[in-house]
PDB file of C-alpha atoms in Angstrom:
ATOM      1  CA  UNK A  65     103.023 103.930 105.252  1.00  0.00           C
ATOM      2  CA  UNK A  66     101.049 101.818 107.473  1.00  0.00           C
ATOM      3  CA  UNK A  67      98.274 101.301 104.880  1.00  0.00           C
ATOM      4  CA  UNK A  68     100.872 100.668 102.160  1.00  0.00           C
ATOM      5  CA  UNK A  69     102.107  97.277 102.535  1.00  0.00           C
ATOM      6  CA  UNK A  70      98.594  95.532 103.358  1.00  0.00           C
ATOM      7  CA  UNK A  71      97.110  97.514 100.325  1.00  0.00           C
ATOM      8  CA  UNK A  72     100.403  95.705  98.722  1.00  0.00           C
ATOM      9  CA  UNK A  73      99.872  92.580  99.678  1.00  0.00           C
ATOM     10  CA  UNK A  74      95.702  92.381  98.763  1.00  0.00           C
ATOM     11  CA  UNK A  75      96.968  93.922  95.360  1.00  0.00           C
ATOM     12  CA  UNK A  76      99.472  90.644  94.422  1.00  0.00           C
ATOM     13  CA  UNK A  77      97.520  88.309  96.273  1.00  0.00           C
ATOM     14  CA  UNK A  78      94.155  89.051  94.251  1.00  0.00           C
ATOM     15  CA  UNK A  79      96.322  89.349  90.865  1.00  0.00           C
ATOM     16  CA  UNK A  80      97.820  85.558  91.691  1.00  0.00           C
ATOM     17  CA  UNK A  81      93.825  84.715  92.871  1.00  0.00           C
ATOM     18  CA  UNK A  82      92.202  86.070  89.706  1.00  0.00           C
ATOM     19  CA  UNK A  83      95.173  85.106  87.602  1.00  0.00           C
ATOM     20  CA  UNK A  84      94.791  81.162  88.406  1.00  0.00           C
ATOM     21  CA  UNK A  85      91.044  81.099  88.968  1.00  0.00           C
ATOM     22  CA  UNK A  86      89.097  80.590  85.888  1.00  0.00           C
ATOM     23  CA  UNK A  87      86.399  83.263  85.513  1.00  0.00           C
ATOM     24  CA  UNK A  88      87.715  85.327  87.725  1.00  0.00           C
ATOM     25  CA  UNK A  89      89.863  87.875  85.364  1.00  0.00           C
ATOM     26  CA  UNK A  90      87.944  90.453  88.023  1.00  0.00           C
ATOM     27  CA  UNK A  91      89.985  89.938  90.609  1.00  0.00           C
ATOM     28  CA  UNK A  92      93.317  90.703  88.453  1.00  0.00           C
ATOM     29  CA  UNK A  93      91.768  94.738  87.340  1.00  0.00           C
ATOM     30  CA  UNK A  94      91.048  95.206  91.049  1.00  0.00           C
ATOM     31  CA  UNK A  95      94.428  93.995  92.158  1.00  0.00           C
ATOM     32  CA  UNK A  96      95.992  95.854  88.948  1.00  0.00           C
ATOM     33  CA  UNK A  97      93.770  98.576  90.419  1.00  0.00           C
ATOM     34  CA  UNK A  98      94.923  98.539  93.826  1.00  0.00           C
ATOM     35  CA  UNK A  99      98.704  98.451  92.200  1.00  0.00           C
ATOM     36  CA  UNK A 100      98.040 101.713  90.655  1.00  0.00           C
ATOM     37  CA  UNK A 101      96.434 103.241  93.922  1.00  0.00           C
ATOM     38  CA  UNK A 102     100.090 102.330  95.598  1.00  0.00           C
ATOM     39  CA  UNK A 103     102.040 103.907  93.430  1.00  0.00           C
ATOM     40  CA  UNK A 104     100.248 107.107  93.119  1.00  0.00           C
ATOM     41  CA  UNK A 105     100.215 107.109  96.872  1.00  0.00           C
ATOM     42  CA  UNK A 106     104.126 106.947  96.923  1.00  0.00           C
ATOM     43  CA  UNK A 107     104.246 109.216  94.133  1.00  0.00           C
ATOM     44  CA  UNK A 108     102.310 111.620  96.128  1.00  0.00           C
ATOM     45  CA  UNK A 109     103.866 111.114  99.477  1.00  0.00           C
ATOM     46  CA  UNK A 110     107.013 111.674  97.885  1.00  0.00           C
ATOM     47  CA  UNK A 111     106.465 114.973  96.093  1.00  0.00           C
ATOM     48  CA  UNK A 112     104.936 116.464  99.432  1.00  0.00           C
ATOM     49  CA  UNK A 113     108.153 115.479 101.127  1.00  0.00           C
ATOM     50  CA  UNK A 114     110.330 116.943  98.596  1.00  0.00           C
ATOM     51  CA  UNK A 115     108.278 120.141  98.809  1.00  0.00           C
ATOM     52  CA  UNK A 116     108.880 120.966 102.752  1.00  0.00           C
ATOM     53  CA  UNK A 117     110.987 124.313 102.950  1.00  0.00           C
ATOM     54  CA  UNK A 118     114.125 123.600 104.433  1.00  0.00           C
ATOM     55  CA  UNK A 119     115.153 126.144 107.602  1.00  0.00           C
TER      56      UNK A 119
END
């Protein structure tokens, strides 16, 4: 979870960057990029949670 919230934070700050910055529509697919990285991490982490056998 450690990685999630600076991965996060890059994703909306480069979105806002390439979003405002002329020529730099870039910047907005790797933050949209980034955005979609998140969410299958948290998709991921919590599917294997969910999956644990309970004793």
């Amino acid at each position: 979870m450690a990685l999630f919230y600076p991965l996060l934070i890059a994703a909306i700050a480069l979105i806002i960057l390439g979003a405002t910055v002329e020529g730099m529509l870039y910047l907005v697919s790797v933050g949209v990029l980034l955005l979609i990285a998140d969410v299958l991490y948290l998709a991921v982490r919590s599917v294997l949670r969910r999956r644990r056998p309970a004793h």
